Coordinates of C-alpha atoms and ligand atoms in Angstrom, one line a residue:
X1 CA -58.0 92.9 -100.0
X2 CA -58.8 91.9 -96.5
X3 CA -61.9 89.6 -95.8
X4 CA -64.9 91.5 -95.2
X5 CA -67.7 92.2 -92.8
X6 CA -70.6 93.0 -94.4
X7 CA -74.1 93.2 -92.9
X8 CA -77.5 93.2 -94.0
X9 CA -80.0 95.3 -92.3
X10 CA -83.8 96.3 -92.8
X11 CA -87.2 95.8 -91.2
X12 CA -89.0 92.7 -91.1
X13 CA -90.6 91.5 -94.5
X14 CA -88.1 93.8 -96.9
X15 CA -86.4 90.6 -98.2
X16 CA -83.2 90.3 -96.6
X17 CA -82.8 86.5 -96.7
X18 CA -83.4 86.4 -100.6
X19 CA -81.2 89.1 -101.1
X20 CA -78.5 87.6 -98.8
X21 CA -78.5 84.4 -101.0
X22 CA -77.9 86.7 -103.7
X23 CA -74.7 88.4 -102.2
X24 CA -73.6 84.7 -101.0
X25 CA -73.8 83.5 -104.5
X26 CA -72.2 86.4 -106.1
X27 CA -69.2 85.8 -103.2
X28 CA -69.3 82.1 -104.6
X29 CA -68.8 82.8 -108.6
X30 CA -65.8 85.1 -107.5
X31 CA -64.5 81.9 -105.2
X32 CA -63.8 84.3 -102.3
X33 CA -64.7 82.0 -99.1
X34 CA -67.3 83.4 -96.3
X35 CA -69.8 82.5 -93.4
X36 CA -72.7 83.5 -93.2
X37 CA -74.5 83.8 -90.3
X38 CA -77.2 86.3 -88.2
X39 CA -78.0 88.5 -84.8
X40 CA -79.4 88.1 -82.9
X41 CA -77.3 84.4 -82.7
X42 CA -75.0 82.6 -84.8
X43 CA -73.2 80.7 -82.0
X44 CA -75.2 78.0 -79.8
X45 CA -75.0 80.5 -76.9
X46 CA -75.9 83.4 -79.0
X47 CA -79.2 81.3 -80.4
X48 CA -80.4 80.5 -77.0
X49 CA -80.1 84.3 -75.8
X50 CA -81.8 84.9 -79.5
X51 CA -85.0 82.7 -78.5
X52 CA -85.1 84.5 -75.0
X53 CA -85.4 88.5 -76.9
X54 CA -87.6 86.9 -79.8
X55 CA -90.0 84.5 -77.6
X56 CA -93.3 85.5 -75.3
X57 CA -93.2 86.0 -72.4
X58 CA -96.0 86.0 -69.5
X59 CA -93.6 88.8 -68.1
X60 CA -93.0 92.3 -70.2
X61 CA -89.2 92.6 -71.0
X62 CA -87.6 95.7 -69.9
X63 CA -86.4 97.4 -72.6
X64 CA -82.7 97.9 -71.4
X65 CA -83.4 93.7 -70.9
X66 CA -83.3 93.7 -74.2
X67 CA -80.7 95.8 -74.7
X68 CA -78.2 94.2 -73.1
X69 CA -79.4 90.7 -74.2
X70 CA -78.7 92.0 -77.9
X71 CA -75.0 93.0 -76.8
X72 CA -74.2 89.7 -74.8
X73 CA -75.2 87.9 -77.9
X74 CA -72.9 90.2 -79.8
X75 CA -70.3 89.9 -77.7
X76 CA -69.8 86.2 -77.8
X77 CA -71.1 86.5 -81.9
X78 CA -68.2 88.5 -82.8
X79 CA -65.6 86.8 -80.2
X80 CA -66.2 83.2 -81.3
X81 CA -67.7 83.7 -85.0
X82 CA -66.9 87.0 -86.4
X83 CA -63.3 87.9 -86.1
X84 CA -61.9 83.9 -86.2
X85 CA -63.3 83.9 -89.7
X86 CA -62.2 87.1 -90.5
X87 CA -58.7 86.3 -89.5
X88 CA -58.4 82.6 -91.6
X89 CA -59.6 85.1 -94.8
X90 CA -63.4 84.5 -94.8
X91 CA -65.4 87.2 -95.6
X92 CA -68.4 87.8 -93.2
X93 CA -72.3 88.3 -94.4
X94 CA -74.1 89.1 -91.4
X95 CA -78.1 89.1 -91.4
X96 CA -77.9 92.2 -88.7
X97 CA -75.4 93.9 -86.8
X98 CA -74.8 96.9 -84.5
X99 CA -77.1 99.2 -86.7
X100 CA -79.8 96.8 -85.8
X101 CA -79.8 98.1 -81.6
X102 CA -80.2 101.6 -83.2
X103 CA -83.1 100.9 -84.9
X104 CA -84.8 98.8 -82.8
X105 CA -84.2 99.6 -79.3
X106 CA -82.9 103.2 -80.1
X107 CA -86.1 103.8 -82.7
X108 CA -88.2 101.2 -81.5
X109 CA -87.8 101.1 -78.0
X110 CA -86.6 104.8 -77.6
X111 CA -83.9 104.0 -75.9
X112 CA -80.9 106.8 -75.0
X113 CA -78.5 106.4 -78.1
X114 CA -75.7 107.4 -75.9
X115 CA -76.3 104.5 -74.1
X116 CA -76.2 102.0 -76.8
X117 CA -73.2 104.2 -78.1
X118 CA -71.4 103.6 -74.7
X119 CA -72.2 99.9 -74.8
X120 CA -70.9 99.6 -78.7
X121 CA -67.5 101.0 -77.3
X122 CA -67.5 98.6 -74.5
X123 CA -68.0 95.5 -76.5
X124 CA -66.5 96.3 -80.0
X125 CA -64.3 99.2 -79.8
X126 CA -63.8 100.1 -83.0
X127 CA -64.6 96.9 -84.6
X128 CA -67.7 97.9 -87.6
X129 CA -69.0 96.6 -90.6
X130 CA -66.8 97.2 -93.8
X131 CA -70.6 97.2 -95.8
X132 CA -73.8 97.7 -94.2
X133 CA -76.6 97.0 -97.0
X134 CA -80.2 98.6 -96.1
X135 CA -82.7 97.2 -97.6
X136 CA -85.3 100.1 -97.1
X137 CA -89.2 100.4 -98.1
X138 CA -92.1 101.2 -96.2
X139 CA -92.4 99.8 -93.0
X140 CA -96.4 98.7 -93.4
X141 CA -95.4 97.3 -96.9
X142 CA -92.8 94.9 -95.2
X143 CA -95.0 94.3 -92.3
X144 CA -97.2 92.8 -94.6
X145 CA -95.1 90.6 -96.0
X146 CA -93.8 89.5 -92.6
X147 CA -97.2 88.5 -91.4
X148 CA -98.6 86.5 -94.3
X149 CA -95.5 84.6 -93.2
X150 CA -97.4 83.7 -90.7
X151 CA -96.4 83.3 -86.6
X152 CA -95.5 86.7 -85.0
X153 CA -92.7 86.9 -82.8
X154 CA -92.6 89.0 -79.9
X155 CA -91.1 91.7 -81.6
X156 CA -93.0 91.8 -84.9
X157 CA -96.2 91.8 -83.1
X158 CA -95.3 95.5 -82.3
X159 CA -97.2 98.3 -83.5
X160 CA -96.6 100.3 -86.8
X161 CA -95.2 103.1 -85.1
X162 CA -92.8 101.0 -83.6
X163 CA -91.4 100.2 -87.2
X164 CA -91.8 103.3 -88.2
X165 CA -89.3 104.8 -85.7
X166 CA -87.2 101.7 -86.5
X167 CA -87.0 103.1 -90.0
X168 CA -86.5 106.6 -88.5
X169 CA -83.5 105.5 -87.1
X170 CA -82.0 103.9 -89.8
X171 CA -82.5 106.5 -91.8
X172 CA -80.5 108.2 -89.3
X173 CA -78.0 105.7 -89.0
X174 CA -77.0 106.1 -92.6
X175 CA -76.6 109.6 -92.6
X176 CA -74.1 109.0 -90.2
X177 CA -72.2 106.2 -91.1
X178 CA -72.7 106.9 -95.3
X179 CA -69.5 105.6 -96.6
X180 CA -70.2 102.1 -95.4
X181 CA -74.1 102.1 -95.1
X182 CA -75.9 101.8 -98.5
X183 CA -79.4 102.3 -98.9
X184 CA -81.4 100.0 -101.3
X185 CA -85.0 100.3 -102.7
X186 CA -86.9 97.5 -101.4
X187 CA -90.0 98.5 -102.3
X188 CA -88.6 97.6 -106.0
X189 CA -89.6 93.7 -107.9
X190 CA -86.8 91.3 -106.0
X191 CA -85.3 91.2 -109.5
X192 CA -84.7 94.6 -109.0
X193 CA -83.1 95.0 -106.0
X194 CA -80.6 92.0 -106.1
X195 CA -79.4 94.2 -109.6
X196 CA -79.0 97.0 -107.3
X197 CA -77.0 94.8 -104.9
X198 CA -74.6 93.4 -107.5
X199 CA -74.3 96.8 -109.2
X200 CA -73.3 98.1 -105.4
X201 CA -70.5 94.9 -105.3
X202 CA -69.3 95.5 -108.2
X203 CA -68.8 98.8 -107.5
X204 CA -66.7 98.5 -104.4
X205 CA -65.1 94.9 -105.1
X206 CA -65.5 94.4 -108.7
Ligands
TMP1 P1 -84.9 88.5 -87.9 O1 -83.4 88.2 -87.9 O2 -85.7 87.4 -88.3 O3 -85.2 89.8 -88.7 O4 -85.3 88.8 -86.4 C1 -84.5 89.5 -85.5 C2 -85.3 90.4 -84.7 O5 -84.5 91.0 -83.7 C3 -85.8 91.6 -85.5 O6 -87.1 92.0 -85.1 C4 -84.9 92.7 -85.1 C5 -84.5 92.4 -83.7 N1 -83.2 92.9 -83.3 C6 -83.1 93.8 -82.3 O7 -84.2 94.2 -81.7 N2 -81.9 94.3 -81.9 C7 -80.7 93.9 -82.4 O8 -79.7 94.4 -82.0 C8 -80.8 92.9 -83.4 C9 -79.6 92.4 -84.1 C10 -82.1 92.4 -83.8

């Protein structure tokens, strides 16, 4: 089988990161070598354009700002990360991906899905995620979570109708796309969901 891309996506405070640890060490108990890495970022460049979207500013970012910002992170994500890895046999886990503009500046922002759909084409042709885990629950629920964290970033300090479009569009976004995009109960115990993660490996690589 050729190395995979598979991404992780959900709203803030749904547990990706200890669920991504879970995925990374089922990858290692198989042996089967990967990176791991995130959007926005994963290259230096990529970070710094990552601190620009996720910082405050005294100025309000445009939305399509922020659009673009997301892609020209992408670009050079996928160009200098991504596909290298891919091609020397390591399999991919990517905290966020493409699925990620949808829901967040296509939900959130509202912006013109045909545009990010254009932009998509431009950058990755037909380059997609072979997996796309969800980790879905209610958005105040993970909201929640994210802010006992503590320190909001710019974008988590939106309001709940912002995440709640996010999840809107996600929800969309897996309609679309359901052969690769998998939907997982996050409102479930983290024991709970990491067993539907494995039982979801297992079931396409097992
Ligand atoms: P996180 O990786 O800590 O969840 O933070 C990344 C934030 O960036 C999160 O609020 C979602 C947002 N984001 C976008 O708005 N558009 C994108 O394309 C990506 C990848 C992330």
């Amino acid at each position: 089988m050729n190395a995979q891309f598979i991404t992780i996506e959900g709203l803030e405070g749904v547990g990706k990161t200890t669920q991504a640890e879970v995925l990374c060490h089922w990858l290692e108990s198989r042996s089967i070598p990967y990176i791991r890495t995130r959007e926005p970022g994963g290259t230096e460049i990529a970070e710094h354009i990552r601190t620009v979207v996720l910082s405050h500013h005294e100025e309000k970012m445009d939305p399509m700002t922020e659009l673009l910002l997301v892609f020209a992170a992408r670009q050079q994500h996928v160009e200098t990360k991504i596909k290298p890895a891919l091609r020397a046999g390591k399999w991919v886990v990517s905290d966020r991906f493409t699925d990620a503009t949808y829901a967040y500046q296509g939900g959130g922002r509202q912006l013109d899905k045909a545009i990010i759909r254009e932009l998509e084409l431009f950058v990755l042709k037909d380059f997609q995620p072979d997996l796309t885990l969800w980790f879905d629950c209610d958005a105040e629920l993970g909201l929640s979570r994210a802010r006992a964290r503590g320190e909001l970033d710019r974008i988590e300090t939106e309001a709940i109708d912002f995440f709640n479009r996010c999840r809107s569009a996600y929800t969309e976004r897996q309609a679309e796309n359901a052969l690769r995009f998998i939907r997982l109960d996050a409102s479930a115990t983290i024991n709970d969901v990491s067993k539907q993660l494995i039982s979801e490996l297992e079931k396409r690589y097992g």
